[in-house]
Amino acid sequence: MKVVVRKRTVGNIPLLEVVAEDKIYEPLPLIIYYHGWQTAKELVLTQGRRLAAKKFRVLLPDAANHGERKTKTSEIPSLTFWDSIQTNLYEFGYLVDYFENLGLTVGKIGVGGISMGGITTCMLLTQHTEIDVAACVMGSPAPINYRERIRMHAKELGFYLPNDYRQLTSWLETYDLSLSPEKVAGRPLFFWHGTKDEKVPYQQTADFIKANPQTNITFVSAEERHFVQIATMDQITEFFASNLNKIS
């Protein structure tokens, strides 16, 4: 099956639409897959191609401050990071609505992402019941804990953080999946995390899984650092293929 990659701009969002060539104009299950911090949509294209080969329409957007939207990163730790994630949250519904209005969806929605994109995915699950299947790869379902890690790290290195850092990022509490695990609501959810991850702590994912033993949650770990192997991409692809196509 030949897969095509179409470069598009939806509103002001640059994205790659990845879809089987013979399915371009057909309604298909929709997957939005988010890239990681300080990378770009092209870095998740291999994953996008694999998913599209399973007859999904896959959207790979550039997050704010990344890729074609790249801006200078703020010197205040995590300001650009949280801003990029919040913009992903703002734009998710807009992208879904756009492709629904084109008649290119079938009411089945999947979301996934790596690192920052995985954090985005977990946050979206707290608010969007229309998401059917999700995959968090090297991300964290506990952004409040991750925020504290950033704060401690910045303090150790002597970086400036405003005294009201927690208040300025208080919106994270509404989107913290670890604080509202019931919002998974039986939906198939895949986690992959390397035990040697040096950027997003493995333990945050492991603690969430331990506290929420649900049959609909799949957790795969490996003795890896912050890097996604091809074998992991295949696992993610099969997870979506096995679960999203079952949704009636």
mmCIF file of N, CA and C in Angstrom, residues 31-35 41 44 47-48 51 58-61 110-114 117 121 135-137 228 236 240:
data_model
loop_
_atom_site.group_PDB
_atom_site.id
_atom_site.type_symbol
_atom_site.label_atom_id
_atom_site.label_comp_id
_atom_site.label_asym_id
_atom_site.label_seq_id
_atom_site.Cartn_x
_atom_site.Cartn_y
_atom_site.Cartn_z
ATOM 1 N N ILE A 31 -6.305 9.939 13.473
ATOM 2 C CA ILE A 31 -5.326 9.925 14.563
ATOM 3 C C ILE A 31 -4.499 11.206 14.494
ATOM 4 N N ILE A 32 -4.431 11.923 15.608
ATOM 5 C CA ILE A 32 -3.544 13.081 15.716
ATOM 6 C C ILE A 32 -2.368 12.655 16.587
ATOM 7 N N TYR A 33 -1.170 12.810 16.043
ATOM 8 C CA TYR A 33 0.034 12.327 16.727
ATOM 9 C C TYR A 33 1.011 13.485 16.910
ATOM 10 N N TYR A 34 1.395 13.721 18.157
ATOM 11 C CA TYR A 34 2.180 14.902 18.514
ATOM 12 C C TYR A 34 3.662 14.584 18.723
ATOM 13 N N HIS A 35 4.509 15.477 18.236
ATOM 14 C CA HIS A 35 5.965 15.327 18.383
ATOM 15 C C HIS A 35 6.429 15.800 19.756
ATOM 16 N N LYS A 41 7.286 18.048 13.455
ATOM 17 C CA LYS A 41 6.358 17.031 12.938
ATOM 18 C C LYS A 41 7.072 15.962 12.113
ATOM 19 N N VAL A 44 8.137 12.553 13.718
ATOM 20 C CA VAL A 44 7.198 11.460 13.984
ATOM 21 C C VAL A 44 6.577 10.935 12.682
ATOM 22 N N GLN A 47 6.428 7.070 12.325
ATOM 23 C CA GLN A 47 5.263 6.539 13.026
ATOM 24 C C GLN A 47 3.979 6.829 12.241
ATOM 25 N N GLY A 48 3.890 8.018 11.693
ATOM 26 C CA GLY A 48 2.714 8.379 10.916
ATOM 27 C C GLY A 48 2.513 7.489 9.705
ATOM 28 N N LEU A 51 1.126 4.082 10.812
ATOM 29 C CA LEU A 51 -0.294 4.154 11.161
ATOM 30 C C LEU A 51 -1.170 4.310 9.913
ATOM 31 N N VAL A 58 -3.804 10.218 9.398
ATOM 32 C CA VAL A 58 -2.933 10.637 10.486
ATOM 33 C C VAL A 58 -2.516 12.088 10.282
ATOM 34 N N LEU A 59 -2.686 12.883 11.332
ATOM 35 C CA LEU A 59 -2.267 14.286 11.301
ATOM 36 C C LEU A 59 -1.082 14.464 12.228
ATOM 37 N N LEU A 60 -0.032 15.086 11.708
ATOM 38 C CA LEU A 60 1.177 15.356 12.483
ATOM 39 C C LEU A 60 1.378 16.876 12.510
ATOM 40 N N PRO A 61 0.845 17.557 13.529
ATOM 41 C CA PRO A 61 0.975 19.018 13.565
ATOM 42 C C PRO A 61 2.280 19.478 14.194
ATOM 43 N N GLY A 110 -8.240 8.819 17.472
ATOM 44 C CA GLY A 110 -7.106 8.375 18.255
ATOM 45 C C GLY A 110 -6.141 9.532 18.462
ATOM 46 N N VAL A 111 -5.451 9.519 19.581
ATOM 47 C CA VAL A 111 -4.457 10.550 19.886
ATOM 48 C C VAL A 111 -3.216 9.874 20.439
ATOM 49 N N GLY A 112 -2.059 10.370 20.064
ATOM 50 C CA GLY A 112 -0.816 9.833 20.605
ATOM 51 C C GLY A 112 0.294 10.847 20.490
ATOM 52 N N GLY A 113 1.424 10.516 21.091
ATOM 53 C CA GLY A 113 2.561 11.413 20.983
ATOM 54 C C GLY A 113 3.725 10.942 21.812
ATOM 55 N N ILE A 114 4.881 11.523 21.518
ATOM 56 C CA ILE A 114 6.090 11.171 22.243
ATOM 57 C C ILE A 114 6.552 12.356 23.088
ATOM 58 N N GLY A 117 4.613 15.384 23.450
ATOM 59 C CA GLY A 117 3.389 14.925 22.797
ATOM 60 C C GLY A 117 2.650 13.886 23.612
ATOM 61 N N THR A 121 -1.083 14.197 25.156
ATOM 62 C CA THR A 121 -2.073 13.134 25.001
ATOM 63 C C THR A 121 -2.812 12.864 26.303
ATOM 64 N N ALA A 135 -2.238 6.843 23.022
ATOM 65 C CA ALA A 135 -0.917 6.261 23.281
ATOM 66 C C ALA A 135 0.030 7.360 23.767
ATOM 67 N N CYS A 136 0.593 7.146 24.940
ATOM 68 C CA CYS A 136 1.557 8.079 25.536
ATOM 69 C C CYS A 136 2.929 7.415 25.541
ATOM 70 N N VAL A 137 3.852 7.968 24.786
ATOM 71 C CA VAL A 137 5.177 7.384 24.629
ATOM 72 C C VAL A 137 6.219 8.320 25.235
ATOM 73 N N VAL A 228 12.917 6.356 20.874
ATOM 74 C CA VAL A 228 11.911 5.403 20.397
ATOM 75 C C VAL A 228 12.498 4.534 19.292
ATOM 76 N N ILE A 236 3.021 0.438 18.855
ATOM 77 C CA ILE A 236 2.039 1.517 18.871
ATOM 78 C C ILE A 236 1.057 1.348 17.716
ATOM 79 N N PHE A 240 -3.142 0.708 17.995
ATOM 80 C CA PHE A 240 -4.216 1.466 17.343
ATOM 81 C C PHE A 240 -5.013 0.586 16.395
#
